[in-house]
Short mmCIF file of C-alpha atoms (C1' of nucleotides) in Angstrom, two decimals:
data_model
loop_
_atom_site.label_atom_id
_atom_site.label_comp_id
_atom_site.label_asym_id
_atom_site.label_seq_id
_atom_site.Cartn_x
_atom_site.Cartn_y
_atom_site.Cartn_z
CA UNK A 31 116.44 80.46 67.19
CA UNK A 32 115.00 82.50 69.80
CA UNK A 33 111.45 80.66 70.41
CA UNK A 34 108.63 82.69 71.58
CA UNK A 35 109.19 81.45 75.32
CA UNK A 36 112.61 82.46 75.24
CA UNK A 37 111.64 85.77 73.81
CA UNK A 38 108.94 86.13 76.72
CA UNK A 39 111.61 84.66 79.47
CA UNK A 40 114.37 87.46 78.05
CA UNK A 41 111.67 90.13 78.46
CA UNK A 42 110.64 89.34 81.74
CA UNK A 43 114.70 89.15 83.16
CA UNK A 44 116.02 92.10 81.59
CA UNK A 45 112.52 94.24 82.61
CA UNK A 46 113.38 93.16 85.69
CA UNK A 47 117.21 93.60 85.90
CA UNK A 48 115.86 97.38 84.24
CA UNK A 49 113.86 97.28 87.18
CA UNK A 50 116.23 96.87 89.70
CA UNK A 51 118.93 99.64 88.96
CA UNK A 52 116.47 102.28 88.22
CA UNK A 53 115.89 103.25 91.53
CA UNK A 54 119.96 103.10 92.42
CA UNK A 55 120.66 105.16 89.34
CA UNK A 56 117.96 107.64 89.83
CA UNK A 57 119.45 107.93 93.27
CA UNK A 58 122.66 108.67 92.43
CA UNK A 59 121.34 110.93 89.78
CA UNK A 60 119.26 113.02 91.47
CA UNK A 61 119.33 112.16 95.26
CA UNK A 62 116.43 114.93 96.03
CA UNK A 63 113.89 113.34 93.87
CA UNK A 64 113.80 109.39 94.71
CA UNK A 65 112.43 107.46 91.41
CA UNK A 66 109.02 107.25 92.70
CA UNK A 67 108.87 111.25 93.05
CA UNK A 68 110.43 111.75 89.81
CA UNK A 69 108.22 109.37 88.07
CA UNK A 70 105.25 111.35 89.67
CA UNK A 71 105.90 114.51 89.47
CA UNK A 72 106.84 113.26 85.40
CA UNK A 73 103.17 112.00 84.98
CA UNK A 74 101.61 115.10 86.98
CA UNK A 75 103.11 117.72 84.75
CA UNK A 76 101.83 115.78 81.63
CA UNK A 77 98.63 115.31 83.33
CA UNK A 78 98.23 118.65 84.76
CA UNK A 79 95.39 118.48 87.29
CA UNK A 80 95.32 114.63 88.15
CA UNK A 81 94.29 113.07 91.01
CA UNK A 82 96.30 110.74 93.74
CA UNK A 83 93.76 107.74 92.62
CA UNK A 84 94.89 108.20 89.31
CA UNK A 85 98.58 107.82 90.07
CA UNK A 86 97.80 105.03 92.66
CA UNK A 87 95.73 103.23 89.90
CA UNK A 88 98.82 103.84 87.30
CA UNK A 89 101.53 102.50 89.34
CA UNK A 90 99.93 100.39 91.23
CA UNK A 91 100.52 101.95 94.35
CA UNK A 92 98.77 101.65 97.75
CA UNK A 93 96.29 105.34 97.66
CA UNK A 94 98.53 106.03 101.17
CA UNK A 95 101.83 105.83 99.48
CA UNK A 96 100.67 108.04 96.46
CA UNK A 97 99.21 110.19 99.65
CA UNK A 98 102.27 110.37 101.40
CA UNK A 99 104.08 111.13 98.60
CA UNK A 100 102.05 114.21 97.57
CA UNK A 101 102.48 115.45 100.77
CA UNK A 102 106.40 115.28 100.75
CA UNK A 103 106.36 117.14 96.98
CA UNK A 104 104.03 119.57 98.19
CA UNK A 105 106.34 120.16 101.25
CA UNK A 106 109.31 120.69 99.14
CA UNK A 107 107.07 123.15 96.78
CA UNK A 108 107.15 121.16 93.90
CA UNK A 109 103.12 120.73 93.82
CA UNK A 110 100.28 122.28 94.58
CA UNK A 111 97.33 120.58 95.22
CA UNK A 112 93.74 122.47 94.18
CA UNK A 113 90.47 121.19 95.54
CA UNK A 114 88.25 120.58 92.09
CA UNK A 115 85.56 123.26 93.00
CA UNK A 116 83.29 120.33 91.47
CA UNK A 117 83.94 118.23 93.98
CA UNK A 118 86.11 118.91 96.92
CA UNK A 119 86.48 115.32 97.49
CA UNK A 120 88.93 115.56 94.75
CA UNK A 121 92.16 117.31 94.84
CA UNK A 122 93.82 117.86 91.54
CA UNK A 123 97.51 118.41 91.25
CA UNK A 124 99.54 120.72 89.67
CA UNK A 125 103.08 121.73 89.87
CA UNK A 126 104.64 124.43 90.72
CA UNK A 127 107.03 126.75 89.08
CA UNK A 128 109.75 125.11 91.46
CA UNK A 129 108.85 121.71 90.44
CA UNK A 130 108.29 122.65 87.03
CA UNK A 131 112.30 123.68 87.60
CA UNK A 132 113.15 120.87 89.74
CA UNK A 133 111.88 118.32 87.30
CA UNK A 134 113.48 119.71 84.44
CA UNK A 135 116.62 119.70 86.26
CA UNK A 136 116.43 116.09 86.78
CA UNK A 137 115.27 115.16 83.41
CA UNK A 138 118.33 116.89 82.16
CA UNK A 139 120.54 114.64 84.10
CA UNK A 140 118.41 111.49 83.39
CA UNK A 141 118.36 111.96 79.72
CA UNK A 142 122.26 113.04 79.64
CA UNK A 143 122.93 109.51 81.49
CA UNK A 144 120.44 107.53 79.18
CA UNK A 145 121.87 109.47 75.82
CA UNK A 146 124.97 108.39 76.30
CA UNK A 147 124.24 105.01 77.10
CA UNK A 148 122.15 104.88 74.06
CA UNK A 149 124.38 106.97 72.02
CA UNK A 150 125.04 104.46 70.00
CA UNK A 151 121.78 103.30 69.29
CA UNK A 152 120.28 104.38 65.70
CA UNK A 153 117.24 106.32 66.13
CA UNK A 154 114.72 103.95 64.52
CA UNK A 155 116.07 101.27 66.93
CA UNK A 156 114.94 103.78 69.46
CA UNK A 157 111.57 104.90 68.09
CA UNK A 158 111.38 100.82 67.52
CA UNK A 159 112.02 100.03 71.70
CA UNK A 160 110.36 103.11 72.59
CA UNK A 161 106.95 102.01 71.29
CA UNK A 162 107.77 98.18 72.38
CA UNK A 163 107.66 99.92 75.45
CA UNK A 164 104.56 101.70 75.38
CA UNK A 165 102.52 99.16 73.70
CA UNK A 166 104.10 96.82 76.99
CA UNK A 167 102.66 99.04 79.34
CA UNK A 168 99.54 99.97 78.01
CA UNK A 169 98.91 96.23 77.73
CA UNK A 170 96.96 95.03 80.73
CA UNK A 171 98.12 97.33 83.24
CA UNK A 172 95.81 95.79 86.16
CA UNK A 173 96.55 92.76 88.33
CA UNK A 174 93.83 90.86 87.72
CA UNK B 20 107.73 112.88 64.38
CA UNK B 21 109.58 111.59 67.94
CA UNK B 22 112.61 112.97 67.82
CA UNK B 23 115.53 110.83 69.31
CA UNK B 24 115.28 113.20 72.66
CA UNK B 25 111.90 112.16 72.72
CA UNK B 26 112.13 108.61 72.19
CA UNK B 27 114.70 108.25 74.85
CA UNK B 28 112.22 110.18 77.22
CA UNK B 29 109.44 107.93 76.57
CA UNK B 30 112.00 104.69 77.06
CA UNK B 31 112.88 106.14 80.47
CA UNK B 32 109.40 106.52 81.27
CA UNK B 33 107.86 103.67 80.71
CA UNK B 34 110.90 101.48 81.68
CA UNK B 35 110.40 103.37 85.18
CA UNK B 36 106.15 102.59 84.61
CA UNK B 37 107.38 99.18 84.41
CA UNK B 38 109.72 98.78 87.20
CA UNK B 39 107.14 100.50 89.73
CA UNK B 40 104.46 97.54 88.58
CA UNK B 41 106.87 94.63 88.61
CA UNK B 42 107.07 94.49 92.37
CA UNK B 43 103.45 94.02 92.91
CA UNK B 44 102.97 91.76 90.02
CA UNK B 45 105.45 89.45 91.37
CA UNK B 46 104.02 89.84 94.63
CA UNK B 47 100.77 88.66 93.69
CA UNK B 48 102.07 86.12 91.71
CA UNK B 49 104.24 84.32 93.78
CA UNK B 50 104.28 85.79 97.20
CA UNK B 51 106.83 83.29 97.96
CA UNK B 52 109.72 84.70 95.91
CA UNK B 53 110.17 88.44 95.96
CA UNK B 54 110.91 89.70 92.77
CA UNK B 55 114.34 89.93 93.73
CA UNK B 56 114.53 87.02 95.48
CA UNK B 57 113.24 85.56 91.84
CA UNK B 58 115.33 87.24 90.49
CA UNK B 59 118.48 86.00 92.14
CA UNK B 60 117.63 83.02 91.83
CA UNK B 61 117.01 83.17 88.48
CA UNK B 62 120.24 84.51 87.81
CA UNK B 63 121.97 81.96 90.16
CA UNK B 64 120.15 79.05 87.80
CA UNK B 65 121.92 80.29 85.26
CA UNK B 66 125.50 80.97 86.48
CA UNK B 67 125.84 77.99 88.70
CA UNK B 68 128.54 78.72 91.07
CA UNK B 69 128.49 82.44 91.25
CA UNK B 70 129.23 84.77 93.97
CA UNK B 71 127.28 87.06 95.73
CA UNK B 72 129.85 89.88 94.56
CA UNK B 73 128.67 88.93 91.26
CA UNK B 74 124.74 89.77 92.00
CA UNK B 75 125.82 92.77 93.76
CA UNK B 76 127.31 94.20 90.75
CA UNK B 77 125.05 93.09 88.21
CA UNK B 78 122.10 94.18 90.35
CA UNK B 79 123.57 97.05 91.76
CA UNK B 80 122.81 95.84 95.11
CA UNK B 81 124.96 96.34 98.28
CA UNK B 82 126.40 93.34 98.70
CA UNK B 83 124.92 93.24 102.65
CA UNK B 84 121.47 93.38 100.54
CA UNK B 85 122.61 90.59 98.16
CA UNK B 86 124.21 88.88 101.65
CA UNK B 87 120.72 88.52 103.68
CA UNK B 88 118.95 87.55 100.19
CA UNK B 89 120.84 84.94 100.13
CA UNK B 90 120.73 84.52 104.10
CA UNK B 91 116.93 83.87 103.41
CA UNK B 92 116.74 81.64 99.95
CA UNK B 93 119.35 79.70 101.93
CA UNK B 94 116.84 79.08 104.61
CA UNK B 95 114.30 78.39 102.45
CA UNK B 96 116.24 75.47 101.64
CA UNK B 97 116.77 76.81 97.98
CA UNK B 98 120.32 77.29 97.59
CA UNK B 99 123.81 75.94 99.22
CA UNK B 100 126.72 77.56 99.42
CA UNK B 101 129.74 75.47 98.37
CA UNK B 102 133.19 77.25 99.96
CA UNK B 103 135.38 77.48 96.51
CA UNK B 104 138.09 74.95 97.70
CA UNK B 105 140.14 77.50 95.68
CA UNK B 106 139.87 80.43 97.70
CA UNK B 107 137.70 80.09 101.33
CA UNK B 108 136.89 83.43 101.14
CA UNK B 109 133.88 82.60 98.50
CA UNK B 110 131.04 81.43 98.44
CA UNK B 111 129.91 79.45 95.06
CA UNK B 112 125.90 79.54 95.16
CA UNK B 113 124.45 76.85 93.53
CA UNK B 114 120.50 76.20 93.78
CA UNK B 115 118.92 72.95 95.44
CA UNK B 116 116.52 70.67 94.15
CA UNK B 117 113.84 72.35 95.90
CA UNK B 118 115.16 75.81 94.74
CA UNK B 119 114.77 74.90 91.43
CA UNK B 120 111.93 73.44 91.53
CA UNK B 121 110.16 77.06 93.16
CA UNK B 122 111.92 78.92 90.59
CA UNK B 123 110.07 76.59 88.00
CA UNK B 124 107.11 77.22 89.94
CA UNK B 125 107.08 80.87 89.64
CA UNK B 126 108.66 80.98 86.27
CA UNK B 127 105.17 79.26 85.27
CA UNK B 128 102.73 81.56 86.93
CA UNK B 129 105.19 84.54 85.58
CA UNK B 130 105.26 83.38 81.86
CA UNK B 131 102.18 82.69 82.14
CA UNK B 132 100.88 86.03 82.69
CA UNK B 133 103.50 87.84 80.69
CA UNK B 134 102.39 85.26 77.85
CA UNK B 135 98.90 86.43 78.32
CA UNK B 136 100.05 89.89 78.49
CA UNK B 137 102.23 89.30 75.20
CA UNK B 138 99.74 87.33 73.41
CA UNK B 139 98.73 89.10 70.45
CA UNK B 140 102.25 90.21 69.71
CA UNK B 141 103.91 88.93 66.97
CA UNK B 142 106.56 86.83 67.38
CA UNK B 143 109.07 89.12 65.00
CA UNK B 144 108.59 91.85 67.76
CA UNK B 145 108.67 90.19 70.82
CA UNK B 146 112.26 89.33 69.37
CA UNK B 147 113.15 92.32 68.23
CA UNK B 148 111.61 93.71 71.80
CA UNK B 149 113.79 91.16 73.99
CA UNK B 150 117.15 91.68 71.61
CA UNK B 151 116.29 95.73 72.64
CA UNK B 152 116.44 95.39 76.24
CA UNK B 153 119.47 92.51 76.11
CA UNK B 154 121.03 95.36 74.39
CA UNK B 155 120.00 98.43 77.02
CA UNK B 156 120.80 96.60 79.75
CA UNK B 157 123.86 95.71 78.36
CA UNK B 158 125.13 99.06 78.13
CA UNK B 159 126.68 101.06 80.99
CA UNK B 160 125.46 98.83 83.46
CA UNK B 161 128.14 100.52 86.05
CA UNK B 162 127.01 103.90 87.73
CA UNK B 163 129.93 105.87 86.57
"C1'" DC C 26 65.52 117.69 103.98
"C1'" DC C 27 68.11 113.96 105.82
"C1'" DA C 28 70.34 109.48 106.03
"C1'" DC C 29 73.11 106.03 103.84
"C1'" DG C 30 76.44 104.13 100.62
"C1'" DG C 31 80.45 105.05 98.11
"C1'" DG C 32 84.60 107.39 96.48
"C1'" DC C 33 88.82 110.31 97.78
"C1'" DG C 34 92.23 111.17 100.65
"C1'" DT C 35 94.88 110.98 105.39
"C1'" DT C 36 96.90 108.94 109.30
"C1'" DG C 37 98.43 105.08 112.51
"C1'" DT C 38 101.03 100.97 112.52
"C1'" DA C 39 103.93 97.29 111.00
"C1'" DT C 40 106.80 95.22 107.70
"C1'" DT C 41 110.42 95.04 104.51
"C1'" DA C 42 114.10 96.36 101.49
"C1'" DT C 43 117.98 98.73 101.39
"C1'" DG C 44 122.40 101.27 102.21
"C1'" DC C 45 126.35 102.49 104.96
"C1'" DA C 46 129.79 101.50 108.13
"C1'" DA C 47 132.32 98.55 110.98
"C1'" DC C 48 133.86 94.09 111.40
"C1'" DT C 49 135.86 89.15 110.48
"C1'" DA C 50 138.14 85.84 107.73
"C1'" DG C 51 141.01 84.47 104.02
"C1'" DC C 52 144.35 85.59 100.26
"C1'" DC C 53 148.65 87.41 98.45
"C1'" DA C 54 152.70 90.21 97.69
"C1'" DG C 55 156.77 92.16 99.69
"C1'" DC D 43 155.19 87.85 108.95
"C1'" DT D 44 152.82 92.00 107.95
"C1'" DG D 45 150.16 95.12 105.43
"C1'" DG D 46 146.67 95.60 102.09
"C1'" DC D 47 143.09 93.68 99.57
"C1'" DT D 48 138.69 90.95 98.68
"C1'" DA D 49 134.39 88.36 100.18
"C1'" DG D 50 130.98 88.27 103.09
"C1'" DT D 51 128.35 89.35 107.64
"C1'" DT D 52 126.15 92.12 111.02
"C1'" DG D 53 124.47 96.46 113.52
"C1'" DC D 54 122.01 100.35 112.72
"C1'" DA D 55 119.20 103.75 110.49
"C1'" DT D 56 116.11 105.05 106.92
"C1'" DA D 57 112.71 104.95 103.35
"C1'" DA D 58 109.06 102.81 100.82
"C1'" DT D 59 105.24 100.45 101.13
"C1'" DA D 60 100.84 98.01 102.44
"C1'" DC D 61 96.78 97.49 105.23
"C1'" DA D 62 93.27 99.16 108.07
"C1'" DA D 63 90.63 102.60 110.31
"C1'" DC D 64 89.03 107.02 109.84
"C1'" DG D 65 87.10 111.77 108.07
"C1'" DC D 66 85.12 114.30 104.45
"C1'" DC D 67 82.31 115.10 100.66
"C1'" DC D 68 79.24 113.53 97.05
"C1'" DG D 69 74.86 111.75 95.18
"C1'" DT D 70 70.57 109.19 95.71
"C1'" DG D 71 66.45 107.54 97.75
"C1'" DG D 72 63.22 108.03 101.22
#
DNA sequence: CCACGGGCGTTGTATTATGCAACTAGCCAG
DNA sequence: CTGGCTAGTTGCATAATACAACGCCCGTGG
C-alpha cells in the first residue's frame, strides 16, 4: 500500500523527528561532548589527519563553526592540530590520547543507549537500515 | 562481516550525518519554514487538534521552545489555537488555510529533492528503508 | 624574484534556537 | 475552599551557527 511518495514522505518525517532528539539525547548522554563535537571528533579519528574544510564540506557546516569547534576540542585536549609540512596552509587533525579516551567513553554510552533500543532488532534488519543509511548519505551530499 | 556492534555504530553515525545536513537543506529549501517549524507543522496536519505538550514530548522539545514555535507559525497566520471548551487550560492547534497551503508548498520543494535524491532506489527498499526508521523512532522515544 | 589570485583557517558580529526557572491560569480532589 | 497538578508563557542565559572581513600561505605568470 505504501506508494513511493508515501515511502519518500515517511523518510523525510522520521529523518527528521531522528533529527531532532539527537542532539537532546546526546546531551543528556554525554553533556561534555555536544553532538556536533562527538560527531567530529567520530569522523577525525577515522580520518586521522583531516582537515576543517573537509568536515565543513561533510556536514555542511559554515568553515567558522568547524573552526570554532576545533578550537574548543583542542582546548579540552582532545585534538591536536599539525600543520601539513606540505603546506602550512593546511592543518591536519589528529586526536589525542585524551580524546582518543574521551570518545570512546562516549561511544560506550551512545551505543549502550542505541543497543538497547535496538535490542530487539534482528541483526540483518540492522545490517539492512545500516546500509539504507549509508547509501542515504552518500547520495548527493551537496546542496545544489 | 559488520558485526551487530558495528552496524549499530554506523546507524548512529550516519543518522547523526543526517541530522547535521537536514537543517541547512531545509533552510535552503524553504527559508520560510524552519525545519522545525516544518516540522511542527507537519505533525500538527496530521493530529489536528493537538497540544503543544504533545510536540514537546514527541520532539523532545521544552515546551517554552514548542510555546514560541507556535508563538511564530501563529503569526504567520498558519495555525489557530482553539481553547478545548473541555478544559481552558489547552490549547487545540489546528492549521489555517494558509498554513496548509505553505506546508504543501514546502512539502513540494522537499519531496522533490528527496525524490531526486531517492531516485534510483527501488521502490522495495525505500519501503523497507521508511518501515526501518517508523520502527527506530518508535522505540524508546523517552530519555530514560 | 615578485605580484596576484585562490584556498585554508580565524575572528568579529549578529541572529537564532534552545533550555531552565519562575510565573499565571485553569482543573480537580479532599 | 485549598492545595497540588497540568498547560502554557515569559525572562534570562547560553550555545550553535552563518556571514563577512581578514591574515597567511601556496602556486603561477610576468
Amino acid at each position: 500500500m505504501p506508494s513511493r511518495d508515501q515511502s519518500v514522505t515517511t523518510i523525510q518525517r522520521e529523518l527528521t523527528a531522528f533529527a531532532r532528539r539527537a542532539r537532546a539525547a546526546a546531551a543528556r548522554m554525554h553533556p561534555e561532548l555536544s553532538l556536533v563535537s562527538f560527531t567530529l571528533l567520530s569522523h577525525m579519528e577515522d580520518q586521522q589527519g583531516c582537515r576543517a574544510t573537509d568536515l565543513a564540506a561533510y556536514y555542511m557546516l559554515d568553515k567558522s563553526t568547524i573552526s570554532r569547534q576545533i578550537a574548543a576540542l583542542e582546548k579540552l585536549g582532545f585534538i591536536e592540530r599539525r600543520t601539513d609540512p606540505a603546506d602550512h596552509r593546511i592543518q591536519l587533525l589528529h586526536l589525542t590520547a585524551a580524546g582518543t579516551e574521551k570518545l570512546a567513553e562516549a561511544a560506550v554510552l551512545r551505543r549502550h543507549a542505541f543497543h538497547e533500543r535496538l535490542a530487539d532488532w534482528e541483526e540483518g534488519d540492522l545490517e539492512r537500515f545500516a546500509a539504507y543509511l549509508l547509501r542515504y548519505n552518500s547520495t548527493a551530499p551537496d546542496g545544489s
